[in-house]
XYZ file of C-alpha atoms in Angstrom:
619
model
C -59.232 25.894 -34.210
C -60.473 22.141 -34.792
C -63.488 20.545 -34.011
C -63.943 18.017 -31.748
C -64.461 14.594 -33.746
C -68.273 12.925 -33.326
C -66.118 9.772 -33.203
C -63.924 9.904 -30.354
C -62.483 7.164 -27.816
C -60.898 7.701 -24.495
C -56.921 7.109 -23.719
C -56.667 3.978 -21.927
C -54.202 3.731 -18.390
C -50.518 4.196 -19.400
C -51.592 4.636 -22.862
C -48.681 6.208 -25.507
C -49.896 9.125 -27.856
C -49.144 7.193 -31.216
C -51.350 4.299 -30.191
C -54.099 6.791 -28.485
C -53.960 8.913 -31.559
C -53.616 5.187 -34.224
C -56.779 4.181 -32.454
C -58.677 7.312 -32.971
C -57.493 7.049 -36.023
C -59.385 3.628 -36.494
C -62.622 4.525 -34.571
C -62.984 6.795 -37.724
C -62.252 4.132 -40.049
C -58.904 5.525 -41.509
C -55.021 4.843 -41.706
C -53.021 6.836 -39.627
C -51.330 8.320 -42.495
C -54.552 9.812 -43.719
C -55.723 10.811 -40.692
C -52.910 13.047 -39.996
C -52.610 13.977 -43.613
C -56.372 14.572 -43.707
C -56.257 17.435 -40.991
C -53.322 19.360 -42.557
C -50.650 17.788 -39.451
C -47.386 17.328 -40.283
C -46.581 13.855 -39.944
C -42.587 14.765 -38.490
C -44.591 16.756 -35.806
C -46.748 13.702 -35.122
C -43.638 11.690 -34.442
C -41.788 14.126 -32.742
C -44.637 15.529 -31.124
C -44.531 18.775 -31.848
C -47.033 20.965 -29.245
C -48.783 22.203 -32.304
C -49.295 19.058 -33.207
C -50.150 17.451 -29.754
C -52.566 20.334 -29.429
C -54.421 19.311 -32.219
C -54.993 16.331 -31.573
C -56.237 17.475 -27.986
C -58.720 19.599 -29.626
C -60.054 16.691 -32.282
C -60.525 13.969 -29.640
C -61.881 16.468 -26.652
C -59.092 16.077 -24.553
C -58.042 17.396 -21.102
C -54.290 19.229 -20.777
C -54.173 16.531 -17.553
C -55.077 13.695 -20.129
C -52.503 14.842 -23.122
C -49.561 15.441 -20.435
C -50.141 12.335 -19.078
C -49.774 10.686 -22.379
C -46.819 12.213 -23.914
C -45.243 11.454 -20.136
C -45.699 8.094 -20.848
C -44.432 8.393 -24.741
C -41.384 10.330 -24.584
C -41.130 14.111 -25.365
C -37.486 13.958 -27.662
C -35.367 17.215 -26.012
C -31.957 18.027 -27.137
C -28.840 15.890 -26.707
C -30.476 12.392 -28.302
C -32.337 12.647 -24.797
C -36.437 12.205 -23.732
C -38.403 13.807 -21.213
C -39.999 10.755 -19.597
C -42.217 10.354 -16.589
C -40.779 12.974 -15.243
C -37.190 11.885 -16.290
C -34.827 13.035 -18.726
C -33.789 9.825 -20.173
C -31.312 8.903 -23.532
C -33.412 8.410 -26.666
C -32.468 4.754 -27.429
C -33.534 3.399 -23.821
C -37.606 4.317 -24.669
C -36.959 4.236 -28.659
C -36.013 0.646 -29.595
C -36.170 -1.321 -33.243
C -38.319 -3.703 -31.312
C -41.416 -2.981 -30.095
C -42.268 -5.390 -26.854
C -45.749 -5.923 -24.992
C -47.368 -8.058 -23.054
C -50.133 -10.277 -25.749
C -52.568 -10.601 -22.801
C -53.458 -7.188 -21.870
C -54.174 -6.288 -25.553
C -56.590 -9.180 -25.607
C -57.856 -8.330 -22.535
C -58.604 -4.645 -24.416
C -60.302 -6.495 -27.590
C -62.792 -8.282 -25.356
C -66.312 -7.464 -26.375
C -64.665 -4.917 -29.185
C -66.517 -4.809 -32.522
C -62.634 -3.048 -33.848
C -59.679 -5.091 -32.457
C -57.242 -2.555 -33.972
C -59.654 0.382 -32.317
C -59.352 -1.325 -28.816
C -55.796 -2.220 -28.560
C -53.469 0.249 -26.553
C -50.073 0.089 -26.378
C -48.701 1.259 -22.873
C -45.768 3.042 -21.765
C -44.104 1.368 -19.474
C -43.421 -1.493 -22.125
C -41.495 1.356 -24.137
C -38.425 1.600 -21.629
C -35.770 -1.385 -22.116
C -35.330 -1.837 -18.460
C -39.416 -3.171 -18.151
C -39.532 -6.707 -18.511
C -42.793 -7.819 -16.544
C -46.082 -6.706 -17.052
C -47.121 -6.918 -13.452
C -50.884 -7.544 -13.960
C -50.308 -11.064 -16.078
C -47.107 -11.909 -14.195
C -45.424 -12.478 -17.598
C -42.329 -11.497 -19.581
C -43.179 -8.779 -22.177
C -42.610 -10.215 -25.273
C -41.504 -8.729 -29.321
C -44.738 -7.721 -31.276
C -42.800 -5.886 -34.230
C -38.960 -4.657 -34.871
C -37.985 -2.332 -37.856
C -34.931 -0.012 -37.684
C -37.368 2.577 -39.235
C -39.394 5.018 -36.556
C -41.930 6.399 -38.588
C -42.668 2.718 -39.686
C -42.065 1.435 -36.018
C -44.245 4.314 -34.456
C -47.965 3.835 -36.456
C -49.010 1.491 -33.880
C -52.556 1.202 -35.963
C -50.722 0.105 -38.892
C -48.574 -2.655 -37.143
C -51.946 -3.653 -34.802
C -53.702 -4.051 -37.954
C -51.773 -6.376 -39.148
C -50.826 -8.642 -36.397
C -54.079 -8.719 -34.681
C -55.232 -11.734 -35.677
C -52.356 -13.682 -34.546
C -52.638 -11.446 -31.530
C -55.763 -13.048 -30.350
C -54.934 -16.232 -31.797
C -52.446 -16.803 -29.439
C -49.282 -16.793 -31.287
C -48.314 -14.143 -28.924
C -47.426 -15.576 -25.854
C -45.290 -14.515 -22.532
C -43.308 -16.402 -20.536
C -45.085 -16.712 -16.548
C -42.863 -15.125 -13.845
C -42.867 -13.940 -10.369
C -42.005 -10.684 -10.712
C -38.841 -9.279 -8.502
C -38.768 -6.630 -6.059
C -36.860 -4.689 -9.229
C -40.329 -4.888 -11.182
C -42.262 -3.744 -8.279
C -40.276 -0.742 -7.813
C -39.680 0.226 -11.142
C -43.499 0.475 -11.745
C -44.123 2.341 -8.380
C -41.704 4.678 -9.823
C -43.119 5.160 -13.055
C -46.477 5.856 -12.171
C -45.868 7.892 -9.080
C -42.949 9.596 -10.187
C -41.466 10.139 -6.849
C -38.869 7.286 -5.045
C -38.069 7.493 -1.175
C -35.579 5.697 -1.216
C -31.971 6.751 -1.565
C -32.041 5.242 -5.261
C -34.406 8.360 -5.295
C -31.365 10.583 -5.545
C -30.364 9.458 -8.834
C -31.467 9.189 -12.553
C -34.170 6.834 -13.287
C -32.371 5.399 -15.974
C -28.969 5.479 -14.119
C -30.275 3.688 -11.870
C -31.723 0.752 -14.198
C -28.885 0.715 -15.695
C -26.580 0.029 -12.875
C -29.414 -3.170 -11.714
C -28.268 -4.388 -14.979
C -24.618 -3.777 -14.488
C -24.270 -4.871 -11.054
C -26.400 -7.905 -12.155
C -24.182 -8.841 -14.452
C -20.922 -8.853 -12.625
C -22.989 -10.595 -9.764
C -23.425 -13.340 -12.429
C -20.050 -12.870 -13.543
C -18.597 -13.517 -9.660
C -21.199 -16.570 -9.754
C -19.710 -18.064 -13.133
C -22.390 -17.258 -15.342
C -20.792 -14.521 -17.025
C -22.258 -15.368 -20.624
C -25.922 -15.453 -19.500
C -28.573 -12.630 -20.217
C -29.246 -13.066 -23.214
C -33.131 -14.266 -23.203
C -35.587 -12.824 -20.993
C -35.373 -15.118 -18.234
C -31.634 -14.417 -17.563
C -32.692 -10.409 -18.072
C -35.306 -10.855 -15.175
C -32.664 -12.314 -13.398
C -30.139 -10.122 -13.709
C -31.858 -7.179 -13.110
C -33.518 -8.496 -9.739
C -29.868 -9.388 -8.545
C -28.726 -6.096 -9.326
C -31.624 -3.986 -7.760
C -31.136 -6.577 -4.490
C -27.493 -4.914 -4.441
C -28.052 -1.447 -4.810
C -31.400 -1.290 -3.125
C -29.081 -1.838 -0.124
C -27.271 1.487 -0.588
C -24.269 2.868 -1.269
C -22.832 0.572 1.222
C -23.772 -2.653 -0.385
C -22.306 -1.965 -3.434
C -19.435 -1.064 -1.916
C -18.974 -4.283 -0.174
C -19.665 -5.789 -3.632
C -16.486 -4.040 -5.178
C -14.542 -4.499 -2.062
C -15.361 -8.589 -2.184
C -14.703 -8.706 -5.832
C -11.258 -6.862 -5.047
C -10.123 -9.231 -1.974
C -11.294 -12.133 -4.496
C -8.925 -10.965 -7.634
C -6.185 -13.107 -8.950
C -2.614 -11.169 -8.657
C -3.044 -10.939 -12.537
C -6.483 -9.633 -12.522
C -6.831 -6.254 -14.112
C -9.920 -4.088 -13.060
C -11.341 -4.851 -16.356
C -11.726 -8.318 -15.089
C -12.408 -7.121 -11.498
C -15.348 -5.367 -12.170
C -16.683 -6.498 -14.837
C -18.952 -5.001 -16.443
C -19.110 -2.151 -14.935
C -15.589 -0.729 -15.747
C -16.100 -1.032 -18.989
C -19.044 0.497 -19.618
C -19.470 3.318 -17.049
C -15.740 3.967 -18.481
C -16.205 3.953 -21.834
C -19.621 2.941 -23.480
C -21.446 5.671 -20.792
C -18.970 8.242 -20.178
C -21.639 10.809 -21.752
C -23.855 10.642 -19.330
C -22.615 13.367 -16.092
C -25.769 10.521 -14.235
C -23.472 7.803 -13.643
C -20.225 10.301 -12.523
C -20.998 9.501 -8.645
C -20.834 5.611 -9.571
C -18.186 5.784 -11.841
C -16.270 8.078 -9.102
C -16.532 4.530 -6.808
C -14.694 2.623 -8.870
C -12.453 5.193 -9.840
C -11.425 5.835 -6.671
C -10.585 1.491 -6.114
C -8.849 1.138 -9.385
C -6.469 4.219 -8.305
C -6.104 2.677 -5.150
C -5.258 -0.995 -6.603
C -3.244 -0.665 -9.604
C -0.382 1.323 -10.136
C -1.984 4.047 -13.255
C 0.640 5.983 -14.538
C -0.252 9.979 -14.936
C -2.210 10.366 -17.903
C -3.903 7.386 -18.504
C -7.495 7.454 -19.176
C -9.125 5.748 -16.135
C -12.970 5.877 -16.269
C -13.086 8.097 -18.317
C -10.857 10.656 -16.687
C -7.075 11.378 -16.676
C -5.035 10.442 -14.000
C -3.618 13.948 -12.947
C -1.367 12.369 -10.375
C -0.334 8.527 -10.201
C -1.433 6.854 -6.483
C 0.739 3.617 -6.798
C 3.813 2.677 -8.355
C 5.216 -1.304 -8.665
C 8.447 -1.857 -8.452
C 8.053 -2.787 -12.203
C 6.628 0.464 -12.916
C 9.137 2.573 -10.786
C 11.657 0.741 -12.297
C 10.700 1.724 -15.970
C 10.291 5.748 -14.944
C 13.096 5.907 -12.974
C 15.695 3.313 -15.309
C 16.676 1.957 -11.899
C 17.156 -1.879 -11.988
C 14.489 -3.567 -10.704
C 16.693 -5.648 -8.020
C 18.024 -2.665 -6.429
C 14.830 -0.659 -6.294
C 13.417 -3.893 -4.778
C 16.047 -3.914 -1.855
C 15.965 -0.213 -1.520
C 12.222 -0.326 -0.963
C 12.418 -3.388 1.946
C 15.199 -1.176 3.410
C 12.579 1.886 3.877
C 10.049 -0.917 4.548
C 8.363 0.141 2.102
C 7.566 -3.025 0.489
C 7.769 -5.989 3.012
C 11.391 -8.038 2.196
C 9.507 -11.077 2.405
C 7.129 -10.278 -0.516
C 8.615 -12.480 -3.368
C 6.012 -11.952 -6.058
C 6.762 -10.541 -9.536
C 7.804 -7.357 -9.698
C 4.424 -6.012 -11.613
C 2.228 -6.960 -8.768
C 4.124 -5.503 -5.486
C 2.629 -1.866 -5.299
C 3.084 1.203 -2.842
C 2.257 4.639 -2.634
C 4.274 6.887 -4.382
C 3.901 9.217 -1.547
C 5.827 6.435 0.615
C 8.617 6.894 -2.307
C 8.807 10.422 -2.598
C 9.350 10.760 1.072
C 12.339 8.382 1.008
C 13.475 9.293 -2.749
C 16.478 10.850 -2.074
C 17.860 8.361 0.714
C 16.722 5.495 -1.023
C 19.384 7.026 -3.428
C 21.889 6.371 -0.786
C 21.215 2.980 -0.111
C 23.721 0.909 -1.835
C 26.159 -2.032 -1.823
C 28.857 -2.760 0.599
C 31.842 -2.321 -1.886
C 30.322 1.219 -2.666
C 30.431 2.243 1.178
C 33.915 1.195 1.453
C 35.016 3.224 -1.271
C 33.256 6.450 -0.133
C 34.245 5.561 3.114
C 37.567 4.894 2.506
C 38.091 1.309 4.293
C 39.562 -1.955 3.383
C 37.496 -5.250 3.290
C 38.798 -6.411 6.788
C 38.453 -2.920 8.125
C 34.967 -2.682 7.085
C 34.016 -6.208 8.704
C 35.817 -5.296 11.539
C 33.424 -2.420 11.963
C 30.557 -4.789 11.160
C 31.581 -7.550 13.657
C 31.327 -5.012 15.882
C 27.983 -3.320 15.337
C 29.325 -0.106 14.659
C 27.962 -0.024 10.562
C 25.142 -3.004 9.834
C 23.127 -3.862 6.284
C 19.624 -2.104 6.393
C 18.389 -4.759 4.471
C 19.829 -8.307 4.786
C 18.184 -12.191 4.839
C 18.035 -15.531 3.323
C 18.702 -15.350 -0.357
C 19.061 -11.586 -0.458
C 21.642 -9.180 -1.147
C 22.324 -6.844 1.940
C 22.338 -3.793 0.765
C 23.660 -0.363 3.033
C 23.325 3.246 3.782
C 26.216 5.458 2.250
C 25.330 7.746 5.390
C 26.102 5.120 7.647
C 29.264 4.592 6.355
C 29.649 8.449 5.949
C 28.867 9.239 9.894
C 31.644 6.650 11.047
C 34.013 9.265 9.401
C 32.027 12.476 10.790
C 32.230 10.610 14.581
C 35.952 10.661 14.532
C 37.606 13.454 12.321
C 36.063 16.795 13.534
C 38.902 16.849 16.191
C 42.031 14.869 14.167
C 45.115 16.195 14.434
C 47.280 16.286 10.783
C 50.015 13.898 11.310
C 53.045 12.377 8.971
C 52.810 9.849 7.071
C 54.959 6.679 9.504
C 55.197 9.162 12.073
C 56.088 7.188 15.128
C 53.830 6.006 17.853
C 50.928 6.413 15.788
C 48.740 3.444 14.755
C 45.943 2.779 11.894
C 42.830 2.949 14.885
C 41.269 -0.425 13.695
C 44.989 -2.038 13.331
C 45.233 -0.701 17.114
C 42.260 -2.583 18.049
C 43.702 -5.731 16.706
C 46.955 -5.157 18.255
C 45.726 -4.618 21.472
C 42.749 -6.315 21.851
C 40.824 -2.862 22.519
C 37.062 -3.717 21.278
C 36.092 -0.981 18.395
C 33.358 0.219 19.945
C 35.173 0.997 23.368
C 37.552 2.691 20.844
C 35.009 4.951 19.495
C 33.045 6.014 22.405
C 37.084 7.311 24.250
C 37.366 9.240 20.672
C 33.755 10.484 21.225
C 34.359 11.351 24.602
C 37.786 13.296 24.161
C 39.762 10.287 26.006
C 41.958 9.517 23.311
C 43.849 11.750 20.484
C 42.965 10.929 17.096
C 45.005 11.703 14.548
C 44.998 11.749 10.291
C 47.662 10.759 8.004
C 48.363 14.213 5.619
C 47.432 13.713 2.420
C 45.229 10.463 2.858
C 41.283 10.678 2.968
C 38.569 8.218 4.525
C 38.780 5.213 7.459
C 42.362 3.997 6.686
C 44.003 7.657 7.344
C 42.647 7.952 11.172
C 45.111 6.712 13.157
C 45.563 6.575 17.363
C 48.151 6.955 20.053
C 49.860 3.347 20.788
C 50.242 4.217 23.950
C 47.333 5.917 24.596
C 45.484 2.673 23.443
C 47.901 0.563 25.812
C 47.408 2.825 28.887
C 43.680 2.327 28.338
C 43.246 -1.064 27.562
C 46.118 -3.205 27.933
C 45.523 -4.499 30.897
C 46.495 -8.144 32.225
C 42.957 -9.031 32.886
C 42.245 -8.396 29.157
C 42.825 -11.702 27.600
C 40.684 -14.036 24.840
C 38.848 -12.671 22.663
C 35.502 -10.471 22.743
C 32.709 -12.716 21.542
C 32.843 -10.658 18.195
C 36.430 -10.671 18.019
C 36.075 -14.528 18.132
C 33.207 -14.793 15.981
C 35.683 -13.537 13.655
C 38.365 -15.966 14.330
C 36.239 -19.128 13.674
C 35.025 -17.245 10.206
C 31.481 -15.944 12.015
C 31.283 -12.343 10.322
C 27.475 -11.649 11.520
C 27.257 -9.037 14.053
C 26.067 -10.676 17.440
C 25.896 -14.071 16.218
C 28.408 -15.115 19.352
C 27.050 -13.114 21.406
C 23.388 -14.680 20.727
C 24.543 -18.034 21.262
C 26.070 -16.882 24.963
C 22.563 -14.742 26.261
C 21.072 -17.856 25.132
C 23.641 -20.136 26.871
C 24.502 -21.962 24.376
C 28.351 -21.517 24.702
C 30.005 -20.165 27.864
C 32.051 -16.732 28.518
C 34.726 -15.364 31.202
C 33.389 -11.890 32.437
C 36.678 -10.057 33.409
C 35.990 -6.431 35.716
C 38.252 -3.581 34.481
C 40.195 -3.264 37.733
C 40.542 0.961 36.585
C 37.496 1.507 35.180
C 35.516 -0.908 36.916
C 33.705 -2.370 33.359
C 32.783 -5.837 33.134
C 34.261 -7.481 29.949
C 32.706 -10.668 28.292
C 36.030 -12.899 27.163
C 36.433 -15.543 25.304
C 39.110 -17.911 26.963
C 39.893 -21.368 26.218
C 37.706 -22.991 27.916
C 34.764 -20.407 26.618
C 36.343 -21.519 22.786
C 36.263 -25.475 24.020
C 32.361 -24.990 24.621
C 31.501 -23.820 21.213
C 33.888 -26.204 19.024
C 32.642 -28.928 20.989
C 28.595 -27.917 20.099
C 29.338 -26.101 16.754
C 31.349 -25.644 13.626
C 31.704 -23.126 10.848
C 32.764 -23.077 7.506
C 36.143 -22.145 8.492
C 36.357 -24.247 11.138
C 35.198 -27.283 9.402
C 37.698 -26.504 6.046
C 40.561 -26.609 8.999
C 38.937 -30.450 10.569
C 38.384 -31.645 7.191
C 40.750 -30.276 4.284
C 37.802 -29.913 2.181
C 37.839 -26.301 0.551
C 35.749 -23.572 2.380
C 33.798 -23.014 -1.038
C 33.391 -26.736 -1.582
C 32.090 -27.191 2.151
C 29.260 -24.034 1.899
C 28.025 -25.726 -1.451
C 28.018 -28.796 0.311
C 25.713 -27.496 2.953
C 23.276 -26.133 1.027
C 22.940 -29.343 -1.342
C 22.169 -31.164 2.201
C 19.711 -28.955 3.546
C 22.323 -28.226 6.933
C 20.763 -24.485 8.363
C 22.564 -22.302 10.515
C 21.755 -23.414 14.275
C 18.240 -21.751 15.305
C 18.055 -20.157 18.760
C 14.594 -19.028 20.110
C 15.533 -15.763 19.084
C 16.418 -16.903 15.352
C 18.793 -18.347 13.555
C 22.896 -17.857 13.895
C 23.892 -17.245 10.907
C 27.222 -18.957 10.087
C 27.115 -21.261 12.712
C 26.279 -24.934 12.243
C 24.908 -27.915 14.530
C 28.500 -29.982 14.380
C 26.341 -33.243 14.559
C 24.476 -32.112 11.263
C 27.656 -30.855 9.412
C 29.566 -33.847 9.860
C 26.877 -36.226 9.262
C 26.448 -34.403 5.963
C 29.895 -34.600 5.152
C 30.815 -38.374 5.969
C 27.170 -38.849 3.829
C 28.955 -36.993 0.876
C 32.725 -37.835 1.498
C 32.569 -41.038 3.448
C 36.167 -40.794 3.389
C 36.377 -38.156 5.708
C 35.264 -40.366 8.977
C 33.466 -40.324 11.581
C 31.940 -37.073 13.643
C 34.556 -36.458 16.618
């Protein structure tokens, strides 16, 4: 056991154990070196202060337990995993163990005053160890460098490095910038010396926590345009108050942070850019430390919820098990689909909203929404495929259209309408179950949409007797689809022939005059914009709309089509739509929309006699 030195001195407030023990050192007039050396200590143990070690020391210099914890607390006890027991803390090596070795110049003059031994008096404290301390609260000034070398034995004989810059010491070179110091500075130091934090930052790492002041400081720059500041002290201070101003808040001001910095993002920004810096370096610089899991978890969570991450990419740190999102871009490369279709597949689901003309990359959705709708967004397809599987012709399929029996689920302005195979499909299932097998010609029988021509019996009146068990339906042997059902002719003349039953229904006519949109007349009659003869059914007592002549006068006199203005004008149905677009002529708009097809006939022929003056005058 070792004696207790005649020459002793007393650890100052906050003091480390290398300068308590570099001081003692001096009080008895030697280096360092040969004062450890001298007493048979290992000089590794010194440095890594080894309890043997520690214990000595204790015992030369007359020391408490209570005084030696207190100053390896405030040096740093290394522990496994490059890590530091610290105030309490379990902190990573590097933030207490630094090349450069910072201070604050004024206390350590403040500890020489009325010293006969500078080097003897000066006392290094630990607070000015950890990175994240920038203010020495008691000057109100930045700490500032005293000595750097990348070697710790070197940078760790405080006695050594004191003895050599003292004189400039109290000369003044040394000087620190004046600063009010932030609420950051007053809490970190309440922290440090009590140990204990009451507030919910309490709940987490010291260092964790000082780190993500720093972060969140920095992308608070970053959002204010001063992304390449920090590096001086000044800009430090700075950043750190900023960041402590955030998260001292709680968990809910930071998450009003990310949530601004998302609803501010460019439609190109990645969440690299987004939240900078913190993505980067809780996801990759940091990912060793389980302390910042609950922070890294909150942006996790955002960037799965933002950007479509494909399963198995790394995403803070962790690999996406499952992908959240999907753009149409990125469906579009897993499934091979075109990116078009998928597009109008999607709107037709609503899905994705039809309007939403951005690139391809940047509309997103849940891939639950698409897993639910997978397979009958399969089925939604173009309108030459639903004839096929349907088995109709062109006019047979508008026919159906015209009449509202099959419609586009998606359809608009500059997009392609795009249909549902089952649509097409259940026309078929409504009107074979009870079809009788008939000959091919076999007289009296009539092609059901070719009957409804013929007799001016609407479709849909035609459907709902076949429905109902009014009329006999009947299927051509050997044929398959919409062309092979076929109808009594007399059946369909008993019904519906009937003397009262003239014109046109206001979708029949639509179709005359070249209108092809299902209830494009009829919108422009509830709106009364044309006029129709209702006719009663004297048998069944239904009230027909019926277009008559003077009902046809009233809308060639307001309006013309396509067709209609090819027949006026000669000029080529083709020629005329091209014609109308290059003008800027829109179908006529109703307070209910527009009506598609159907054209002011002020604005149509003023655009033609400006194009073909030849043509004349508007009649």
């Amino acid at each position: 056991m070792l004696s207790a030195l005649v020459l002793r001195t007393e650890p100052k407030p906050r003091e480390t154990f290398y300068s308590f023990v570099g001081r003692l050192a001096a009080v008895n007039g030697v280096s360092l070196h040969d004062f450890v050396t001298d007493f048979g200590l290992r000089k590794n143990g010194f440095f890594k202060l080894d309890s043997d070690v520690v214990q000595a020391i204790a015992q030369l210099a007359d020391l408490k337990p209570s005084q030696i914890d207190e100053m390896v607390s405030w040096t740093g006890r290394p522990l496994e995993g490059v890590r530091m027991a610290y105030r309490g803390e379990q902190i990573v090596t590097r933030a207490i163990r630094n090349p450069e070795v910072r201070g604050c110049p004024d206390c350590l003059r403040q500890d020489v005053e009325g010293a006969s031994q500078p080097v003897a008096a000066m006392a290094m404290r630990g607070q000015w160890l950890l990175r994240h301390c920038h203010v020495c609260l008691l000057h109100r000034k930045l700490l500032v460098p005293i000595w750097s070398t990348t070697h710790p034995s070197v940078r760790d004989d405080i006695q050594a490095n004191l003895s050599e810059l003292s004189s400039s010491i109290i000369g003044g070179e040394f000087a620190g910038t004046v600063v009010a110091p932030s609420a950051f500075d007053m809490w970190l130091d309440r922290r440090l010396e009590m140990m204990t934090d009451d507030t919910w930052l309490g709940r987490h790492p010291l260092h964790v926590i000082a780190t993500m002041c720093d972060l969140v400081g920095r992308l608070i720059a970053y959002e204010a345009g001063a992304a390449g500041r920090g590096g001086d002290g000044i800009d430090l201070h700075r950043i750190y108050a900023a960041g402590f101003d955030c998260m001292i808040g709680g968990q809910v001001a930071l998450e009003q942070l990310l949530e601004r910095r998302l609803n501010d993002r460019a439609p190109t920004d990645g969440p690299q850019k987004v939240f900078y810096p913190l993505y980067r370096k809780l996801g990759a610089v940091l990912t060793y430390d389980p302390g910042f899991h609950h922070f890294r978890d909150l942006i996790r969570e955002r960037v799965l919820d933002t950007w479509p991450m494909a399963t198995g990419e790394i995403v803070m740190g962790t690999e996406v098990l499952k992908r959240k999102l999907h753009s149409i871009a990125s469906l579009s490369q897993e499934t091979g689909e075109d990116s078009g279709t998928l597009r109008r597949r999607l709107a037709a689901k609503q899905i994705i909203d039809p309007g939403d003309d951005r690139p391809d990359a940047q509309i997103t959705f849940p891939v639950l929404a698409y897993d639910r709708f997978a397979t009958d967004l399969s089925e939604l397809v173009f309108q030459a495929d639903v004839r096929e599987a349907m088995g109709a012709t062109e006019p047979q399929f508008d026919g159906l259209v015209a009449e509202g029996l099959i419609a586009p689920r998606v359809a608009g302005q500059n997009l392609r309408r795009i249909w549902s195979m089952d649509d097409g499909l259940a026309i078929l299932a409504r009107l074979q179950p009870t079809a009788l097998s008939i000959a091919p010609g076999e007289d009296g029988w009539v092609q059901l949409q070719d009957a409804a021509r013929q007799f001016r019996a609407p479709l849909s009146k035609i459907f709902d007797a076949v429905g109902k068990g009014r009329l006999v339906v009947g299927k051509v042997t050997g044929r398959e689809g919409y062309g092979a059902i076929h109808v009594r002719a007399d059946e369909i003349v008993a019904m519906f022939r009937n003397p009262q039953h003239v014109g046109l229904a206001p979708s029949a006519f639509g179709v005359s005059v070249g209108v092809k949109t299902g209830g494009a007349i009829q919108l422009l009659i509830d709106q009364g914009y044309m006029t129709v003869t209702e006719l009663t059914d004297a048998r069944t007592g239904v009230i027909h709309q019926r277009v008559l002549e003077p009902d046809a006068t009233s809308f060639h006199t307001r309006f013309l089509t396509v067709r209609t203005t090819a027949a006026e004008t000669g000029i080529s149905s083709w020629k005329l739509s091209g014609l109308l677009r290059s003008r800027g002529v829109i179908p006529f708009e109703t307070p209910r929309g527009p009506v598609l097809g159907v054209f002011d006939r002020h604005e149509v022929w003023a655009a033609v006699h400006e194009e073909m003056p030849s043509h004349g005058q508007i009649r």
